[in-house]
Structure formats: structure tokens, C-alpha cells
Short mmCIF file of C-alpha atoms in Angstrom, two decimals:
data_model
loop_
_atom_site.label_atom_id
_atom_site.label_comp_id
_atom_site.label_asym_id
_atom_site.label_seq_id
_atom_site.Cartn_x
_atom_site.Cartn_y
_atom_site.Cartn_z
CA MET J 15 100.36 -124.68 -128.72
CA HIS J 16 97.90 -127.14 -130.24
CA GLU J 17 94.42 -125.66 -131.22
CA THR J 18 92.85 -127.44 -128.38
CA TRP J 19 95.39 -125.90 -125.92
CA TRP J 20 92.60 -125.34 -123.44
CA ARG J 21 91.55 -129.01 -122.94
CA GLY J 22 94.59 -129.67 -120.68
CA ALA J 23 96.17 -126.31 -119.97
CA ALA J 24 97.49 -125.26 -116.56
CA ILE J 25 96.15 -121.92 -115.95
CA TYR J 26 97.65 -119.54 -113.49
CA GLN J 27 95.04 -117.00 -111.99
CA VAL J 28 96.42 -113.54 -111.51
CA TYR J 29 94.69 -111.08 -108.97
CA LEU J 30 96.14 -108.11 -110.45
CA ARG J 31 95.96 -105.85 -107.34
CA SER J 32 97.86 -108.30 -105.38
CA PHE J 33 100.23 -109.70 -107.75
CA ALA J 34 103.10 -107.28 -108.28
CA ASP J 35 103.41 -103.42 -108.14
CA GLY J 36 105.38 -101.56 -110.84
CA ASN J 37 104.89 -97.95 -109.84
CA GLY J 38 105.26 -98.01 -105.95
CA ASP J 39 101.70 -97.00 -105.05
CA GLY J 40 101.13 -100.23 -103.09
CA CYS J 41 98.49 -101.50 -105.71
CA GLY J 42 99.52 -104.21 -108.38
CA ASP J 43 99.46 -103.37 -111.67
CA LEU J 44 100.05 -104.19 -115.32
CA ALA J 45 103.80 -102.90 -115.13
CA GLY J 46 104.30 -105.24 -112.24
CA LEU J 47 102.75 -108.14 -114.13
CA ARG J 48 104.76 -107.49 -117.20
CA SER J 49 107.93 -107.53 -115.37
CA ARG J 50 107.23 -110.84 -113.81
CA LEU J 51 105.97 -112.70 -116.96
CA PRO J 52 109.39 -114.47 -117.00
CA TYR J 53 108.57 -115.95 -113.70
CA LEU J 54 105.23 -117.28 -114.95
CA ALA J 55 107.13 -118.76 -118.10
CA GLU J 56 109.83 -120.24 -115.68
CA LEU J 57 106.75 -121.75 -113.64
CA GLY J 58 105.48 -123.56 -116.61
CA VAL J 59 101.98 -122.32 -116.91
CA ASN J 60 100.05 -122.29 -120.15
CA ALA J 61 97.72 -119.43 -119.58
CA LEU J 62 96.85 -116.59 -117.30
CA TRP J 63 93.44 -115.64 -116.01
CA LEU J 64 93.16 -111.94 -114.96
CA ASN J 65 90.43 -110.90 -112.54
CA PRO J 66 88.65 -107.81 -113.74
CA TRP J 67 91.04 -105.01 -114.77
CA TYR J 68 88.37 -102.63 -115.91
CA PRO J 69 87.72 -99.02 -114.54
CA SER J 70 85.91 -99.57 -111.14
CA PRO J 71 85.27 -97.77 -107.88
CA MET J 72 86.60 -101.15 -106.42
CA SER J 73 83.31 -101.64 -104.33
CA ASP J 74 83.77 -105.44 -104.94
CA GLY J 75 87.50 -105.85 -105.96
CA GLY J 76 86.80 -104.71 -109.60
CA TYR J 77 83.61 -106.87 -110.02
CA ASP J 78 81.80 -103.76 -110.15
CA VAL J 79 82.84 -102.53 -113.81
CA ALA J 80 82.19 -98.91 -114.80
CA ASP J 81 83.40 -99.52 -118.48
CA TYR J 82 83.91 -102.86 -120.11
CA ARG J 83 86.19 -101.51 -122.86
CA ASP J 84 88.94 -100.00 -120.87
CA ILE J 85 91.50 -100.51 -117.87
CA GLU J 86 91.27 -99.25 -114.63
CA PRO J 87 93.81 -96.47 -114.13
CA ALA J 88 95.28 -97.85 -111.04
CA PHE J 89 96.49 -100.92 -113.17
CA GLY J 90 97.59 -98.99 -116.24
CA THR J 91 96.15 -98.24 -119.74
CA LEU J 92 94.45 -100.21 -122.59
CA GLY J 93 97.84 -99.85 -124.43
CA GLU J 94 99.82 -101.68 -121.71
CA ALA J 95 97.22 -104.32 -121.75
CA GLU J 96 97.63 -104.93 -125.41
CA LYS J 97 101.42 -104.97 -124.68
CA LEU J 98 100.89 -107.49 -122.10
CA ILE J 99 98.87 -109.65 -124.32
CA GLN J 100 101.70 -109.69 -126.85
CA GLU J 101 104.56 -110.20 -124.51
CA ALA J 102 102.64 -113.14 -122.89
CA HIS J 103 102.09 -114.65 -126.29
CA ASP J 104 105.81 -114.27 -127.03
CA LEU J 105 106.29 -116.41 -124.07
CA GLY J 106 103.92 -119.02 -125.16
CA ILE J 107 101.27 -117.88 -122.54
CA LYS J 108 97.58 -117.34 -123.49
CA ILE J 109 95.53 -114.59 -121.79
CA ILE J 110 92.04 -115.16 -120.34
CA VAL J 111 90.15 -112.13 -118.91
CA ASP J 112 86.96 -111.84 -116.74
CA VAL J 113 83.71 -110.57 -118.03
CA VAL J 114 80.94 -109.59 -115.50
CA PRO J 115 77.63 -110.01 -117.33
CA ASN J 116 75.35 -110.19 -114.20
CA HIS J 117 75.95 -106.65 -113.05
CA CYS J 118 77.85 -103.45 -113.44
CA SER J 119 79.07 -100.56 -111.31
CA ASP J 120 76.56 -98.10 -110.26
CA ARG J 121 78.94 -95.43 -111.82
CA HIS J 122 78.30 -97.33 -115.24
CA VAL J 123 77.04 -94.76 -117.82
CA TRP J 124 74.09 -97.02 -118.47
CA PHE J 125 72.98 -97.11 -114.95
CA GLN J 126 73.61 -93.22 -114.43
CA GLU J 127 71.36 -92.83 -117.41
CA ALA J 128 68.56 -94.98 -115.76
CA LEU J 129 68.57 -93.07 -112.65
CA ALA J 130 68.36 -89.85 -114.51
CA ALA J 131 65.85 -91.10 -117.02
CA GLY J 132 63.27 -92.12 -114.63
CA PRO J 133 60.39 -94.87 -114.36
CA GLY J 134 59.32 -96.53 -117.37
CA SER J 135 61.99 -95.23 -119.58
CA PRO J 136 64.12 -97.50 -121.78
CA ALA J 137 67.33 -96.81 -120.10
CA ARG J 138 65.46 -98.41 -116.99
CA ASP J 139 64.62 -101.38 -119.00
CA ARG J 140 68.25 -102.34 -119.17
CA PHE J 141 68.14 -102.98 -115.27
CA TRP J 142 65.49 -104.49 -112.83
CA PHE J 143 63.62 -101.40 -111.67
CA ARG J 144 60.37 -102.06 -109.77
CA PRO J 145 57.84 -100.34 -107.61
CA GLY J 146 58.00 -101.48 -104.15
CA ASP J 147 55.57 -103.63 -102.33
CA GLY J 148 53.90 -101.16 -99.91
CA ASP J 149 56.50 -99.63 -98.17
CA GLY J 150 59.10 -102.25 -98.73
CA PRO J 151 61.09 -103.69 -101.57
CA PRO J 152 59.38 -105.68 -104.38
CA ASN J 153 59.94 -108.87 -102.99
CA ASP J 154 62.15 -110.62 -100.25
CA TRP J 155 65.04 -111.78 -102.22
CA GLN J 156 68.32 -111.37 -100.12
CA SER J 157 71.79 -110.28 -101.61
CA ILE J 158 74.55 -112.86 -101.85
CA PHE J 159 76.46 -110.70 -99.86
CA GLY J 160 74.00 -110.25 -97.19
CA GLY J 161 71.14 -108.05 -96.56
CA PRO J 162 68.17 -107.18 -98.97
CA ALA J 163 68.82 -107.57 -102.75
CA TRP J 164 66.75 -104.31 -103.58
CA THR J 165 67.85 -100.63 -103.18
CA LYS J 166 65.54 -97.72 -103.35
CA VAL J 167 66.28 -94.71 -105.59
CA PRO J 168 64.70 -91.13 -104.79
CA ASP J 169 61.88 -91.36 -107.16
CA GLY J 170 60.65 -94.42 -105.33
CA GLU J 171 61.40 -97.29 -107.40
CA TRP J 172 63.91 -100.03 -106.31
CA TYR J 173 66.66 -101.93 -108.34
CA LEU J 174 67.75 -105.24 -107.99
CA HIS J 175 71.54 -106.27 -106.98
CA LEU J 176 72.23 -109.80 -106.20
CA PHE J 177 75.38 -108.86 -104.88
CA ALA J 178 76.24 -105.27 -103.25
CA PRO J 179 74.17 -102.12 -103.90
CA GLU J 180 76.93 -100.69 -106.07
CA GLN J 181 76.40 -103.59 -108.48
CA PRO J 182 73.01 -103.18 -110.20
CA ASP J 183 71.93 -106.31 -112.10
CA PHE J 184 71.30 -106.00 -115.76
CA ASN J 185 67.95 -107.21 -117.33
CA TRP J 186 68.85 -109.80 -119.72
CA GLY J 187 65.15 -109.46 -121.21
CA ASP J 188 66.32 -106.37 -122.81
CA ARG J 189 68.00 -106.93 -126.07
CA ALA J 190 70.24 -103.90 -125.76
CA VAL J 191 72.06 -106.02 -122.90
CA HIS J 192 72.53 -108.90 -125.23
CA GLU J 193 74.16 -106.48 -128.06
CA GLU J 194 76.36 -104.72 -125.42
CA PHE J 195 77.98 -107.98 -124.29
CA LEU J 196 78.45 -109.49 -127.83
CA ASP J 197 80.39 -106.21 -128.72
CA VAL J 198 82.47 -106.56 -125.70
CA LEU J 199 83.36 -110.00 -126.51
CA ARG J 200 84.51 -108.73 -129.94
CA PHE J 201 86.33 -105.91 -128.40
CA TRP J 202 88.61 -108.14 -126.23
CA PHE J 203 88.82 -111.03 -128.91
CA ASP J 204 90.12 -108.37 -131.46
CA ARG J 205 92.92 -107.22 -128.89
CA GLY J 206 94.26 -110.87 -129.08
CA VAL J 207 92.51 -112.17 -125.72
CA ASP J 208 92.39 -116.05 -125.94
CA GLY J 209 89.59 -116.67 -123.46
CA ILE J 210 86.79 -115.20 -121.29
CA ARG J 211 86.03 -116.19 -117.97
CA ILE J 212 82.33 -115.46 -117.21
CA ASP J 213 81.62 -114.30 -113.61
CA SER J 214 78.45 -115.59 -111.96
CA ALA J 215 77.50 -117.38 -115.27
CA ALA J 216 74.30 -119.04 -113.96
CA VAL J 217 72.45 -116.10 -112.63
CA LEU J 218 71.63 -113.98 -115.71
CA ILE J 219 68.14 -114.78 -116.38
CA LYS J 220 65.58 -113.79 -113.51
CA ASP J 221 61.87 -113.65 -112.73
CA PRO J 222 61.17 -111.44 -109.89
CA ASP J 223 57.50 -111.98 -110.41
CA ALA J 224 57.65 -115.69 -110.54
CA GLU J 225 55.06 -117.89 -108.57
CA PRO J 226 56.72 -120.31 -106.21
CA ASP J 227 57.36 -123.14 -108.65
CA GLY J 228 60.22 -125.22 -106.74
CA LEU J 229 62.76 -123.44 -109.06
CA ASP J 230 65.25 -120.91 -108.18
CA PRO J 231 63.96 -117.56 -109.39
CA TYR J 232 67.36 -116.14 -110.47
CA THR J 233 69.62 -119.19 -110.69
CA ASP J 234 69.99 -121.54 -113.60
CA ARG J 235 66.87 -120.39 -115.38
CA ASP J 236 66.60 -122.13 -118.90
CA GLY J 237 66.78 -118.88 -120.66
CA VAL J 238 70.53 -118.58 -119.59
CA HIS J 239 71.48 -121.02 -122.29
CA GLU J 240 70.43 -118.98 -125.13
CA VAL J 241 72.93 -116.08 -123.84
CA TYR J 242 75.61 -118.64 -124.06
CA ARG J 243 74.69 -119.86 -127.53
CA GLU J 244 74.92 -116.36 -128.65
CA TRP J 245 78.36 -115.92 -127.19
CA ARG J 246 79.51 -118.98 -128.73
CA ARG J 247 78.53 -118.14 -132.01
CA VAL J 248 80.78 -114.97 -131.47
CA CYS J 249 83.48 -116.85 -129.99
CA ASP J 250 83.64 -119.37 -132.90
CA GLU J 251 84.34 -116.46 -135.24
CA TYR J 252 87.73 -116.35 -133.51
CA PRO J 253 90.06 -119.32 -133.98
CA ASP J 254 91.24 -121.08 -130.60
CA ARG J 255 89.23 -118.59 -128.30
CA ILE J 256 87.27 -120.11 -125.26
CA LEU J 257 84.49 -119.52 -122.86
CA ILE J 258 84.95 -120.46 -119.15
CA GLY J 259 81.94 -120.41 -116.69
CA GLU J 260 82.04 -119.72 -113.06
CA ILE J 261 79.03 -121.87 -112.18
CA TRP J 262 77.98 -123.19 -108.70
CA LEU J 263 75.29 -125.71 -109.05
CA PRO J 264 74.60 -128.77 -106.92
CA ASP J 265 72.78 -130.54 -109.71
CA HIS J 266 75.59 -132.07 -111.94
CA GLU J 267 73.06 -132.96 -114.87
CA ARG J 268 71.97 -129.31 -115.02
CA PHE J 269 75.83 -128.17 -114.55
CA VAL J 270 76.78 -129.89 -117.66
CA ARG J 271 74.00 -128.41 -119.83
CA TYR J 272 76.29 -125.34 -119.97
CA LEU J 273 79.07 -127.63 -121.51
CA ARG J 274 76.91 -128.64 -124.71
CA PRO J 275 78.86 -128.22 -127.82
CA ASP J 276 77.16 -124.76 -128.69
CA GLU J 277 77.70 -123.35 -125.31
CA LEU J 278 80.78 -122.86 -122.91
CA HIS J 279 84.04 -124.91 -123.45
CA THR J 280 84.76 -125.52 -120.01
CA ALA J 281 83.51 -124.58 -116.51
CA PHE J 282 85.04 -124.44 -112.98
CA ASN J 283 84.76 -127.59 -110.80
CA PHE J 284 83.78 -126.22 -107.47
CA ASP J 285 82.70 -129.65 -106.09
CA PHE J 286 86.50 -130.55 -106.10
CA LEU J 287 87.48 -127.32 -104.54
CA ALA J 288 85.09 -127.66 -101.86
CA CYS J 289 85.71 -131.36 -101.18
CA PRO J 290 87.26 -132.34 -97.75
CA TRP J 291 90.41 -134.06 -97.60
CA ASN J 292 88.87 -137.49 -97.73
CA ALA J 293 89.59 -140.43 -100.06
CA PRO J 294 86.17 -141.62 -100.80
CA ALA J 295 84.77 -138.19 -101.13
CA LEU J 296 87.38 -137.12 -103.56
CA ARG J 297 86.97 -140.24 -105.44
CA ASN J 298 83.20 -139.64 -105.69
CA VAL J 299 84.00 -136.11 -106.91
CA ILE J 300 86.46 -137.09 -109.44
CA ASP J 301 84.17 -140.05 -110.72
CA THR J 302 81.12 -137.83 -110.92
CA THR J 303 83.14 -135.12 -112.81
CA LEU J 304 84.52 -137.35 -115.58
CA ALA J 305 81.24 -139.05 -115.90
CA THR J 306 79.18 -135.86 -116.30
CA HIS J 307 81.58 -134.25 -118.60
CA ALA J 308 82.27 -137.30 -120.92
CA PRO J 309 78.80 -137.41 -122.86
CA HIS J 310 79.62 -133.60 -123.75
CA GLY J 311 83.22 -134.13 -124.86
CA ALA J 312 83.96 -131.37 -122.51
CA PRO J 313 87.40 -131.58 -120.50
CA PRO J 314 86.99 -131.22 -116.70
CA THR J 315 88.65 -128.69 -114.47
CA TRP J 316 90.30 -129.16 -111.33
CA VAL J 317 90.64 -126.26 -108.74
CA LEU J 318 91.90 -126.03 -105.32
CA SER J 319 91.52 -122.27 -104.60
CA ASN J 320 90.76 -118.88 -106.06
CA HIS J 321 90.28 -115.22 -104.93
CA ASP J 322 87.06 -115.94 -103.16
CA VAL J 323 88.30 -119.05 -101.14
CA THR J 324 90.27 -119.97 -97.89
CA ARG J 325 93.77 -121.05 -98.96
CA PRO J 326 94.51 -124.70 -99.24
CA VAL J 327 97.37 -124.46 -96.60
CA THR J 328 95.09 -123.04 -93.91
CA ARG J 329 92.02 -125.18 -95.11
CA TYR J 330 93.76 -128.51 -95.07
CA GLY J 331 95.01 -127.95 -91.56
CA ARG J 332 91.77 -127.58 -89.75
CA ALA J 333 89.57 -130.29 -88.13
CA ASP J 334 87.02 -129.62 -91.08
CA THR J 335 88.82 -129.50 -94.28
CA SER J 336 85.89 -128.72 -96.75
CA PHE J 337 84.96 -125.39 -97.88
CA ASP J 338 81.58 -123.56 -97.74
CA HIS J 339 80.87 -119.89 -98.85
CA GLY J 340 78.44 -120.01 -96.02
CA ASP J 341 80.82 -120.61 -93.15
CA ARG J 342 84.58 -119.77 -93.77
CA LYS J 343 85.55 -121.02 -90.53
CA HIS J 344 87.43 -118.06 -89.61
CA GLY J 345 89.62 -118.33 -86.48
CA MET J 346 89.10 -122.18 -86.65
CA PRO J 347 92.52 -123.65 -85.34
CA SER J 348 94.67 -124.81 -88.24
CA ASP J 349 97.77 -126.85 -88.10
CA LEU J 350 99.78 -125.18 -91.00
CA ALA J 351 102.65 -127.73 -90.96
CA LEU J 352 99.88 -130.49 -91.71
CA GLY J 353 98.11 -128.14 -94.09
CA THR J 354 101.21 -127.43 -95.95
CA ARG J 355 101.85 -131.56 -96.28
CA ARG J 356 98.32 -131.96 -97.61
CA ALA J 357 98.33 -128.97 -99.94
CA ARG J 358 101.59 -130.33 -101.62
CA ALA J 359 99.72 -133.81 -101.99
CA ALA J 360 96.76 -131.96 -103.21
CA ALA J 361 98.76 -130.06 -105.84
CA LEU J 362 100.14 -133.38 -107.45
CA LEU J 363 96.59 -134.90 -107.18
CA SER J 364 94.96 -132.02 -109.07
CA LEU J 365 97.75 -131.60 -111.51
CA ALA J 366 97.58 -135.39 -112.58
CA LEU J 367 93.90 -135.66 -113.15
CA PRO J 368 92.78 -135.60 -116.85
CA GLY J 369 91.66 -132.05 -118.05
CA GLY J 370 92.53 -128.41 -117.22
CA ALA J 371 94.14 -127.25 -113.84
CA TYR J 372 93.87 -123.82 -112.31
CA ILE J 373 96.63 -122.44 -109.99
CA TYR J 374 95.57 -119.41 -107.79
CA GLN J 375 98.56 -116.90 -107.15
CA GLY J 376 100.33 -117.89 -104.19
CA GLU J 377 99.27 -121.35 -104.29
CA GLU J 378 102.61 -122.33 -105.72
CA LEU J 379 104.19 -120.58 -102.68
CA GLY J 380 102.23 -122.37 -99.94
CA LEU J 381 100.69 -119.20 -98.62
CA PRO J 382 98.35 -119.44 -95.78
CA GLU J 383 95.13 -117.46 -95.19
CA VAL J 384 95.93 -114.00 -93.58
CA GLU J 385 93.28 -114.24 -90.71
CA ASP J 386 94.45 -111.43 -88.56
CA LEU J 387 94.10 -108.54 -90.94
CA PRO J 388 93.04 -105.38 -88.83
CA ASP J 389 89.24 -104.77 -89.16
CA GLU J 390 89.57 -101.17 -90.35
CA LEU J 391 91.54 -102.32 -93.38
CA LEU J 392 89.03 -105.19 -94.70
CA GLU J 393 87.48 -104.10 -97.90
CA ASP J 394 85.47 -107.01 -98.98
CA PRO J 395 81.68 -106.14 -99.05
CA ILE J 396 80.66 -109.33 -97.42
CA TRP J 397 82.34 -107.73 -94.17
CA SER J 398 80.09 -104.87 -93.93
CA ARG J 399 76.88 -106.56 -95.54
CA SER J 400 77.16 -109.25 -93.04
CA GLY J 401 77.08 -106.71 -90.02
CA HIS J 402 80.88 -107.63 -89.52
CA THR J 403 80.15 -111.31 -88.67
CA ASP J 404 81.81 -112.62 -91.90
CA ARG J 405 85.42 -111.41 -92.48
CA GLY J 406 85.04 -112.12 -96.20
CA ARG J 407 87.70 -112.99 -98.70
CA ASP J 408 90.46 -110.31 -98.03
CA GLY J 409 92.50 -112.79 -96.57
CA CYS J 410 93.49 -114.87 -99.56
CA ARG J 411 94.10 -111.57 -101.48
CA VAL J 412 97.05 -110.43 -99.56
CA PRO J 413 99.74 -109.37 -102.00
CA LEU J 414 102.42 -111.80 -103.11
CA PRO J 415 106.04 -111.98 -101.33
CA TRP J 416 108.74 -111.93 -103.90
CA SER J 417 111.94 -111.21 -102.04
CA GLY J 418 113.62 -109.91 -98.98
CA ASP J 419 112.84 -110.95 -95.33
CA ARG J 420 110.42 -108.07 -94.48
CA PRO J 421 107.25 -106.61 -96.04
CA PRO J 422 106.68 -105.54 -98.66
CA TYR J 423 109.00 -108.41 -99.65
CA GLY J 424 109.54 -106.96 -103.20
CA TYR J 425 105.95 -106.71 -104.01
CA SER J 426 106.16 -102.78 -104.15
CA SER J 427 108.70 -99.83 -103.24
CA GLY J 428 105.40 -98.45 -101.35
CA THR J 429 102.94 -99.71 -98.73
CA PRO J 430 100.93 -102.57 -99.97
CA TRP J 431 97.03 -102.06 -100.07
CA LEU J 432 96.72 -104.86 -97.55
CA PRO J 433 99.43 -105.72 -95.09
CA GLN J 434 101.58 -108.71 -95.41
CA PRO J 435 102.59 -111.04 -92.59
CA ALA J 436 105.99 -110.22 -90.83
CA ASP J 437 106.86 -114.07 -90.87
CA TRP J 438 106.43 -114.68 -94.68
CA GLY J 439 110.36 -114.17 -95.41
CA HIS J 440 110.72 -117.96 -95.93
CA LEU J 441 107.74 -118.08 -98.46
CA THR J 442 109.18 -115.55 -101.05
CA VAL J 443 109.88 -116.59 -104.60
CA GLU J 444 113.58 -115.75 -103.90
CA SER J 445 114.03 -118.00 -100.74
CA GLN J 446 112.02 -120.76 -102.26
CA ARG J 447 114.17 -120.83 -105.33
CA ALA J 448 117.12 -121.42 -103.12
CA VAL J 449 115.42 -124.47 -101.43
CA GLU J 450 115.46 -127.97 -102.84
CA GLY J 451 111.97 -129.27 -102.34
CA SER J 452 110.12 -125.99 -101.69
CA MET J 453 106.49 -125.68 -102.67
CA LEU J 454 107.51 -123.51 -105.59
CA GLY J 455 109.90 -126.19 -106.62
CA LEU J 456 107.41 -128.81 -106.40
CA TYR J 457 105.12 -126.79 -108.41
CA ARG J 458 107.69 -126.09 -111.08
CA GLU J 459 108.63 -129.62 -111.35
CA ALA J 460 105.03 -131.00 -111.57
CA LEU J 461 104.19 -128.44 -114.18
CA ARG J 462 107.39 -129.42 -116.33
CA ILE J 463 106.35 -133.30 -116.04
CA ARG J 464 102.82 -132.26 -116.61
CA GLY J 465 103.57 -130.50 -120.01
CA ASP J 466 105.47 -133.59 -121.12
CA ARG J 467 103.12 -136.48 -119.75
CA LEU J 468 99.61 -134.95 -118.80
CA GLY J 469 96.78 -132.76 -119.42
CA ASP J 470 93.76 -133.98 -121.41
CA GLY J 471 93.01 -137.75 -121.57
CA THR J 472 91.62 -140.67 -119.41
CA LEU J 473 92.53 -142.47 -116.13
CA THR J 474 92.09 -145.97 -114.95
CA TRP J 475 91.80 -146.49 -111.16
CA LEU J 476 94.04 -148.87 -109.34
CA PRO J 477 93.06 -150.98 -106.29
CA GLN J 478 95.15 -149.49 -103.37
CA GLY J 479 92.76 -149.43 -100.29
CA ASP J 480 89.95 -147.26 -99.07
CA ASP J 481 92.15 -144.38 -98.01
CA VAL J 482 94.42 -144.20 -101.13
CA LEU J 483 93.71 -142.74 -104.47
CA ALA J 484 95.57 -144.25 -106.97
CA PHE J 485 95.28 -144.06 -110.79
CA LEU J 486 97.02 -144.81 -114.09
CA ARG J 487 96.87 -142.10 -116.81
CA ASP J 488 96.72 -143.08 -120.43
CA THR J 489 100.27 -141.72 -120.92
CA GLY J 490 101.60 -144.23 -118.45
CA LEU J 491 102.03 -142.13 -115.25
CA THR J 492 100.60 -143.48 -111.88
CA CYS J 493 99.58 -141.02 -109.21
CA VAL J 494 99.25 -142.38 -105.74
CA VAL J 495 97.81 -140.09 -102.89
CA ASN J 496 97.80 -141.57 -99.40
CA LEU J 497 95.10 -139.93 -97.26
CA GLY J 498 95.05 -142.48 -94.49
CA SER J 499 96.80 -142.55 -91.16
CA GLY J 500 99.74 -145.03 -91.92
CA ALA J 501 102.13 -145.61 -94.73
CA VAL J 502 101.08 -147.71 -97.72
CA PRO J 503 103.02 -149.70 -100.13
CA LEU J 504 103.78 -148.41 -103.56
CA PRO J 505 102.44 -149.96 -106.64
CA PRO J 506 104.86 -151.93 -109.00
CA HIS J 507 106.90 -149.15 -110.72
CA GLU J 508 110.24 -148.42 -112.54
CA SER J 509 111.00 -145.12 -111.07
CA VAL J 510 109.67 -142.27 -108.99
CA LEU J 511 109.20 -139.05 -110.97
CA LEU J 512 108.09 -136.63 -108.10
CA SER J 513 106.82 -136.88 -104.68
CA SER J 514 105.10 -134.29 -102.54
CA GLY J 515 107.17 -135.34 -99.34
CA PRO J 516 109.67 -138.04 -98.42
CA LEU J 517 108.91 -141.73 -98.94
CA GLU J 518 109.70 -144.38 -96.68
CA GLY J 519 111.60 -146.70 -98.62
CA ASP J 520 108.94 -148.42 -100.80
CA ALA J 521 106.00 -147.02 -98.82
CA LEU J 522 104.01 -143.70 -99.19
CA PRO J 523 103.52 -141.79 -95.87
CA PRO J 524 100.27 -140.37 -94.89
CA ASP J 525 99.20 -137.04 -96.53
CA THR J 526 101.66 -137.66 -99.45
CA ALA J 527 101.43 -138.05 -103.12
CA VAL J 528 103.69 -139.63 -105.54
CA TRP J 529 103.98 -139.70 -109.46
CA LEU J 530 105.37 -143.02 -110.80
CA VAL J 531 106.27 -144.68 -114.12
#
């Protein structure tokens, strides 16, 4: 693959625990993933991004890392991970791994040392330990998962955790933290990993003692950029490797500062993911994305979903089609037929735009959000931290259906760690392979065409009306998406390459997309 493979790559996100189970214990693992690599090669993706695969108590789905240089035993071994990297490379597929630099697990050896060492020790300097304010915590910061962001330890000090109490935050003011993560990067690059996805990339630098100055005391502080300049210098020691940021910021100008030539290569485009199914809103997001990325020469990315987000089939079937972490709209009615139609059109839109594209596992199968999981099986800490008012993210993490007409649908020979719906038989990989025009078939064909005609580049908008998105790519492909309520005529063309649904003669029905040449 070309040295700038990442500029236009189609990247498939693997939530390892829910992808495929190779040993029958109900938990997805490396053996399962390795056995399904031919499926991913056949699908036509260029790279895999794996959520954290490190040893972890799983208080937050593996984002509570106990050891950054090994593999969670439930997933396999470091040797198996190295085999996976080689086998994927043999199929022309790159590997991207998740690194979590904001926090670790409370079982991490550093945090255990800090607890034992006591106040004022160098071990505690690696984290945010502070005396309380009277009987309470040092300040009123709240956890992103709900509740206070400080937890008291037996000696009376408090430690900071922007997420769950089991996830103590590192203090990036301590040089040892910098050196530790530079070594972690080299550890994985030395094993052939092609890219690093950086979790919660904007919140590393904090000032718990800051006076109110209008700035967020722990998000997007200027000092974070020096961290990524250090990381980029390490990354540049290894040819063709990349850094990808998970960055949720409302300010586009501050967002693209992370994409300067000496920092990250790309970052997730959450504005596009969260945008409602509305032509003017989507056009505005696309225009703003392209305009802000261009001065830095960074390719945009296009994302419809991930392991934290309500699945598109469910989201697009609701009256409110936007996404907001603060309101996941659990239980809001959804027309899944409508949502599926729109999700198919959104797939062709996202895959046609210039830059990189991400596909979350199961998106290519049209899986809906599972919103009726039993309360007692929910594992997301958001559920408990919110006082059981927010059901969290487990509904998009249900294990994939591969074959058969009943659970576990070929995912495992045992009982899956989260139950699969009884009516997913028509959504399995096996059943969709046999149906012309299935969601899986649409993705496979779109990725095949994309590999030939799309990826990085430019677009030119075409005038097709306020409810229609139509653009010409620099390679000659035209994408038209009808978000209105009535059919619209197609622009002049020689042939139809692919459509998300049936056309009405030479007209494009509502909630349908088409690729033309």
C-alpha cells in the first residue's frame, strides 16, 4: 500500500470482546479475530482499529489498563497479538491499537505503588493526589461518567479520575509519565503496529488549582500539544506509522491545532457522527471539516458510529436523528425500516467523501441498537454512576451474529457475555451473503469501488436543491443523496455504479444515495 495509506483508508473498528470468540468462553478474543481475517479482507477494508486489548479488570470495557505492554489473558497472549499483526499484514490490512494516556487502572503497578507510598511521595506525583477541602474533595469537578471526579483514600488524600474511580488520571506534569508512554509507543511500533489511536486525547493536561479564567481546567489546555509533538517525533522514527486522536471539541479552530504537521496525523470527526439526518446541517459539517483541515494538509475522517454511540439504524429511525452523549434517547421510538434505509444512504455518503472512513463492526450488517438488555447484565459504568438513569453504551457492544438462526449465531460455542436478540437471524453474515442488495453486499461493493475511485482528494458541490447533497469527486464519481420527502431527478450521467436502494427510473427516491459516473 502507498506510504500515505492512511489519508484515504477505510478503517474497520474491532471491539474485540464482541467480534468473535475462538475458545468458547463467551468472550471475543484474538483467536476469533484471526479466524475472521479472511472476512475482513473480503469486505475490503484497509486497516483494523482494535479497542484496548491490554490486561484490565474491565471496569470500563478495557479502558482501565493495568499493563500497557501485554495482552488481556481473556483475549489471548502477546505472541498471538504478534501473529495477528503479521497475518493481517499478509492480507494487506494494517493494524491500529488503542493507547489510553489519560488514566490507567487502579490495579496498575504505578497506582498500587502510589497508594502504598503515601502523601508527598514521587510515586504519587505520577497521579493527581490532593488533600481535601475540609471534609470534601479538593474541588467540585464531576466525572464524565457521573458523580464526583475525586475519590478519597484511607490516608485522607483524594485522587482525580475524570472517568470511573477505577481509572485514576495520570499527572502529565510528571516527566516519568512522558517517558513511560514514549516507551509504550516504541513497544508497539517495534511489534509492527501501524498506528496508535489516542483515547480522550484532549484531556491530558489539567490544573485543579486554576482560578476561573473562562477556560476548561482539564480539556484542551495548551500544554497538551507538547505531549503530541513528543509522540510525533517517536512516530516519525518508524516509516508509515500514524497517530489518530479521539478529540471531542466544539471549537473547530482549536480542534485542527492537533493536526499541525508536527502533531497528530488525523482525528475523529465527531461533528459528522453527531449530525442529524438533514441536508443543510450535513453540508455545513462537510464544508467546515474540509475548510479547517485543508490549511494543515490533514485528511478529514468520516465516522457514523463507534463503541460509544447509538447504532445508526436505530438513531436514523428516530424523530430526532442527532447524537448527544448527554442524552442517548434510550427508549425513544425508532422506525428500523426507515433507519436502515437512511443508514444505507449514509454509508454511501460517508464512503464517498474525501479522506479516511471508519466502519464500526456490525455497521456493515445493519445491526440496530439493543435497548432491552436486562438491567442486571449491563456493565457500562455509566449505568451505575448515573444512578441507573443512563443505560450507557452496552447496547452497541452486543456480540456480532455470524451464522445460524438463533443465538449465539456462530459468534461462540458458549454463552455470549451480552445476550444477542432472538430475531437477528436475517442479519448474520451468512444470511446476508446469500441476499442480493443486503447491507453487507452494499458495503462490500462500496468498498470495492472506493478502493478504485475514492479515498483522499477533493470534491465539487453540484446544485441539486436544498434537500439534496450532490458532489463530484476529483476522480469523476458523482455522489447524490436525497434527504428530502420526494424523488428528485438524477444529474446527467453515463451509468449507475451503486445505489443504496431502488431508483425510480431516472429519479432518486427519498433517503437514498447513488454513485454515478
